[in-house]
Amino acid sequence: MGIDGGPRTAVVIGAGVVGLSTAWFLQERGVDVTVVDRDGVAAGASWGNAGWLSPGLAIPLNEPGVLRYGLRSLLDRSAPLHVPATPDVGLWSFLTRFAVHCNWKSWGRAVRANLPFNEECLEAFDVLTANGVDAPTVEAPIMAAFENPKQALGLLHELERVNASGQEIRYTAFEGDDLGKQAPQLSPRARAGIRLDGQRHVDPGEFTRSLARAVVARGGTIRSGFRVTGVHDDSGRLSVRSGAGDSVSGDAVVLATGAWLNVLGREWGVRQPVRAGRGYSFTVPTEEAVPGPIYLPAVRVACTPYQGKLRVAGTMEFRDADAPLDQRRVDAIIASARPLLTGVSWEERTDTWVGPRPVTPDGRPLIGATRAPGRFVAGGHGMWGLTHGPITGRMLAEQITTGKQPAALRDFDPVR
């Protein structure tokens, strides 16, 4: 331990944006850091997501309408929300707990808990990009598009509720021909839209890799192919061991393994389940340049400018985190998005990907100290791990080094 009682060294398990952000902010506080990952940097959800930095849409999943929608589409393979027929008792138990939290009271609590993170998340990105992370963040509004004004009412009401809770989201509604002027990729079938200002986007894989390079440049070590089997107390230090017999030690250990968080977290007193809400993405060429992100809420599809093309991401599939890609889910995304988009070469898609987003039943992530001394967790952000990754790392690094829980983390206590 350091002179002030804080850790001098730490091991972070997980080389996604959450784990690497925690490592970077620990370094900022004078801690020597080693990051280990079973695969490598940005091997999970940090690579294939839509790349949105969107405090305006970082809204909890447990909105009551999701429950009604989910029940209607439960076993429909083509629906944006899909739960396969499975005897997995743990999954059905999780979904039952999730359903219990699909009410305005639980949703409102999650919204209020998110407020400090949404207010400070872009600033946390600016701290990183001003200090060695060389992947840019791009300012651009997100354009949400619908087939008619009635469809837009759901998102409008949700934004009004969020603003009533204390967050300020700036948005403008459009109808008819004015919509096409906002995004050339929208087809004439899109007749209503909502533009959310003050948002950004990034190339998520490149940002995460750049963050990893910055951690190494500041003296950190990153070890890939390190499959953790356990963490053991070794004469006052914590030894993180791999299946190959290797080990690394630190005064503190941070578990940031996304949808796999419960594997080790359960041993540390983390009882909240984290399940994989798997998302799919792919990249397609477009006839015209894409000026900014496009959101199709009715079919749960997010589109983002990506390396001169368009990254299309969507679906929420509750299956095992390591299950193989299901091409039918990709086909379903295309079928649902095609009517609302134009000038997109769907047949020329590349980078088809599936990855697990870590979802909790109450819409709040798990960030902070566990019941096991020196062991911390950071995960369960749902679809907003990229948006909230850096601010998570900054808040958690403060708790680890000072021993005091920041007020913003109280509702995210992992042993709640």
JSON list of C-alpha atoms in Angstrom, two decimals, residues 296-377:
[
{"chain": "A", "resi": 296, "resn": "LEU", "atom": "CA", "xyz": [-34.55, 4.01, -35.95]},
{"chain": "A", "resi": 297, "resn": "PRO", "atom": "CA", "xyz": [-36.26, 3.52, -32.55]},
{"chain": "A", "resi": 298, "resn": "ALA", "atom": "CA", "xyz": [-39.26, 1.55, -33.82]},
{"chain": "A", "resi": 299, "resn": "VAL", "atom": "CA", "xyz": [-36.97, -1.25, -35.01]},
{"chain": "A", "resi": 300, "resn": "ARG", "atom": "CA", "xyz": [-34.13, -0.62, -32.48]},
{"chain": "A", "resi": 301, "resn": "VAL", "atom": "CA", "xyz": [-31.44, 0.06, -35.12]},
{"chain": "A", "resi": 302, "resn": "ALA", "atom": "CA", "xyz": [-28.53, 2.50, -34.71]},
{"chain": "A", "resi": 303, "resn": "CYS", "atom": "CA", "xyz": [-26.48, 3.73, -37.67]},
{"chain": "A", "resi": 304, "resn": "THR", "atom": "CA", "xyz": [-23.17, 5.63, -37.47]},
{"chain": "A", "resi": 305, "resn": "PRO", "atom": "CA", "xyz": [-20.60, 7.10, -39.87]},
{"chain": "A", "resi": 306, "resn": "TYR", "atom": "CA", "xyz": [-17.74, 4.59, -39.79]},
{"chain": "A", "resi": 307, "resn": "GLN", "atom": "CA", "xyz": [-14.52, 4.64, -41.82]},
{"chain": "A", "resi": 308, "resn": "GLY", "atom": "CA", "xyz": [-16.22, 6.35, -44.77]},
{"chain": "A", "resi": 309, "resn": "LYS", "atom": "CA", "xyz": [-19.18, 3.97, -44.67]},
{"chain": "A", "resi": 310, "resn": "LEU", "atom": "CA", "xyz": [-22.14, 3.23, -42.39]},
{"chain": "A", "resi": 311, "resn": "ARG", "atom": "CA", "xyz": [-22.03, 0.96, -39.37]},
{"chain": "A", "resi": 312, "resn": "VAL", "atom": "CA", "xyz": [-25.45, -0.56, -38.70]},
{"chain": "A", "resi": 313, "resn": "ALA", "atom": "CA", "xyz": [-26.09, -2.00, -35.25]},
{"chain": "A", "resi": 314, "resn": "GLY", "atom": "CA", "xyz": [-29.14, -3.43, -33.60]},
{"chain": "A", "resi": 315, "resn": "THR", "atom": "CA", "xyz": [-31.11, -6.13, -31.83]},
{"chain": "A", "resi": 316, "resn": "MET", "atom": "CA", "xyz": [-31.15, -7.32, -28.23]},
{"chain": "A", "resi": 317, "resn": "GLU", "atom": "CA", "xyz": [-30.74, -11.09, -28.05]},
{"chain": "A", "resi": 318, "resn": "PHE", "atom": "CA", "xyz": [-30.64, -12.83, -24.68]},
{"chain": "A", "resi": 319, "resn": "ARG", "atom": "CA", "xyz": [-28.41, -15.81, -25.37]},
{"chain": "A", "resi": 320, "resn": "ASP", "atom": "CA", "xyz": [-25.18, -17.16, -23.96]},
{"chain": "A", "resi": 321, "resn": "ALA", "atom": "CA", "xyz": [-22.40, -14.58, -24.26]},
{"chain": "A", "resi": 322, "resn": "ASP", "atom": "CA", "xyz": [-20.18, -16.95, -26.25]},
{"chain": "A", "resi": 323, "resn": "ALA", "atom": "CA", "xyz": [-22.88, -18.36, -28.57]},
{"chain": "A", "resi": 324, "resn": "PRO", "atom": "CA", "xyz": [-22.07, -18.13, -32.30]},
{"chain": "A", "resi": 325, "resn": "LEU", "atom": "CA", "xyz": [-23.44, -15.45, -34.59]},
{"chain": "A", "resi": 326, "resn": "ASP", "atom": "CA", "xyz": [-26.96, -16.10, -35.87]},
{"chain": "A", "resi": 327, "resn": "GLN", "atom": "CA", "xyz": [-27.24, -14.89, -39.48]},
{"chain": "A", "resi": 328, "resn": "ARG", "atom": "CA", "xyz": [-31.01, -14.69, -39.13]},
{"chain": "A", "resi": 329, "resn": "ARG", "atom": "CA", "xyz": [-30.56, -11.80, -36.69]},
{"chain": "A", "resi": 330, "resn": "VAL", "atom": "CA", "xyz": [-28.48, -9.90, -39.25]},
{"chain": "A", "resi": 331, "resn": "ASP", "atom": "CA", "xyz": [-31.12, -10.54, -41.91]},
{"chain": "A", "resi": 332, "resn": "ALA", "atom": "CA", "xyz": [-33.79, -9.26, -39.51]},
{"chain": "A", "resi": 333, "resn": "ILE", "atom": "CA", "xyz": [-31.88, -6.00, -38.94]},
{"chain": "A", "resi": 334, "resn": "ILE", "atom": "CA", "xyz": [-31.60, -5.45, -42.69]},
{"chain": "A", "resi": 335, "resn": "ALA", "atom": "CA", "xyz": [-35.27, -6.24, -43.29]},
{"chain": "A", "resi": 336, "resn": "SER", "atom": "CA", "xyz": [-36.38, -3.77, -40.62]},
{"chain": "A", "resi": 337, "resn": "ALA", "atom": "CA", "xyz": [-34.01, -0.93, -41.59]},
{"chain": "A", "resi": 338, "resn": "ARG", "atom": "CA", "xyz": [-34.17, -1.19, -45.38]},
{"chain": "A", "resi": 339, "resn": "PRO", "atom": "CA", "xyz": [-37.57, 0.54, -45.79]},
{"chain": "A", "resi": 340, "resn": "LEU", "atom": "CA", "xyz": [-36.39, 3.64, -43.89]},
{"chain": "A", "resi": 341, "resn": "LEU", "atom": "CA", "xyz": [-32.96, 4.02, -45.50]},
{"chain": "A", "resi": 342, "resn": "THR", "atom": "CA", "xyz": [-31.90, 4.68, -49.06]},
{"chain": "A", "resi": 343, "resn": "GLY", "atom": "CA", "xyz": [-28.63, 4.61, -50.97]},
{"chain": "A", "resi": 344, "resn": "VAL", "atom": "CA", "xyz": [-27.28, 1.76, -48.82]},
{"chain": "A", "resi": 345, "resn": "SER", "atom": "CA", "xyz": [-25.52, -1.21, -50.44]},
{"chain": "A", "resi": 346, "resn": "TRP", "atom": "CA", "xyz": [-26.82, -3.94, -48.14]},
{"chain": "A", "resi": 347, "resn": "GLU", "atom": "CA", "xyz": [-25.29, -6.78, -50.17]},
{"chain": "A", "resi": 348, "resn": "GLU", "atom": "CA", "xyz": [-21.76, -5.34, -49.79]},
{"chain": "A", "resi": 349, "resn": "ARG", "atom": "CA", "xyz": [-21.68, -5.55, -46.01]},
{"chain": "A", "resi": 350, "resn": "THR", "atom": "CA", "xyz": [-18.48, -6.36, -44.14]},
{"chain": "A", "resi": 351, "resn": "ASP", "atom": "CA", "xyz": [-17.34, -6.71, -40.50]},
{"chain": "A", "resi": 352, "resn": "THR", "atom": "CA", "xyz": [-20.41, -8.67, -39.47]},
{"chain": "A", "resi": 353, "resn": "TRP", "atom": "CA", "xyz": [-20.16, -9.01, -35.68]},
{"chain": "A", "resi": 354, "resn": "VAL", "atom": "CA", "xyz": [-22.01, -10.12, -32.58]},
{"chain": "A", "resi": 355, "resn": "GLY", "atom": "CA", "xyz": [-21.08, -9.20, -29.03]},
{"chain": "A", "resi": 356, "resn": "PRO", "atom": "CA", "xyz": [-22.55, -9.29, -25.54]},
{"chain": "A", "resi": 357, "resn": "ARG", "atom": "CA", "xyz": [-23.74, -6.13, -23.80]},
{"chain": "A", "resi": 358, "resn": "PRO", "atom": "CA", "xyz": [-23.92, -6.60, -20.02]},
{"chain": "A", "resi": 359, "resn": "VAL", "atom": "CA", "xyz": [-27.46, -6.00, -18.75]},
{"chain": "A", "resi": 360, "resn": "THR", "atom": "CA", "xyz": [-28.67, -5.79, -15.13]},
{"chain": "A", "resi": 361, "resn": "PRO", "atom": "CA", "xyz": [-32.31, -6.34, -14.09]},
{"chain": "A", "resi": 362, "resn": "ASP", "atom": "CA", "xyz": [-32.76, -2.90, -12.50]},
{"chain": "A", "resi": 363, "resn": "GLY", "atom": "CA", "xyz": [-31.22, -0.76, -15.27]},
{"chain": "A", "resi": 364, "resn": "ARG", "atom": "CA", "xyz": [-28.26, 0.33, -13.13]},
{"chain": "A", "resi": 365, "resn": "PRO", "atom": "CA", "xyz": [-24.65, -0.79, -13.59]},
{"chain": "A", "resi": 366, "resn": "LEU", "atom": "CA", "xyz": [-22.47, -2.33, -10.89]},
{"chain": "A", "resi": 367, "resn": "ILE", "atom": "CA", "xyz": [-19.58, -0.04, -9.98]},
{"chain": "A", "resi": 368, "resn": "GLY", "atom": "CA", "xyz": [-17.59, -0.03, -6.77]},
{"chain": "A", "resi": 369, "resn": "ALA", "atom": "CA", "xyz": [-16.22, -2.13, -3.91]},
{"chain": "A", "resi": 370, "resn": "THR", "atom": "CA", "xyz": [-17.37, -5.67, -3.25]},
{"chain": "A", "resi": 371, "resn": "ARG", "atom": "CA", "xyz": [-17.53, -7.59, 0.02]},
{"chain": "A", "resi": 372, "resn": "ALA", "atom": "CA", "xyz": [-14.05, -9.02, -0.65]},
{"chain": "A", "resi": 373, "resn": "PRO", "atom": "CA", "xyz": [-11.25, -6.66, 0.47]},
{"chain": "A", "resi": 374, "resn": "GLY", "atom": "CA", "xyz": [-9.38, -4.98, -2.36]},
{"chain": "A", "resi": 375, "resn": "ARG", "atom": "CA", "xyz": [-11.72, -6.30, -5.04]},
{"chain": "A", "resi": 376, "resn": "PHE", "atom": "CA", "xyz": [-13.85, -3.94, -7.16]},
{"chain": "A", "resi": 377, "resn": "VAL", "atom": "CA", "xyz": [-16.18, -4.36, -10.12]}
]
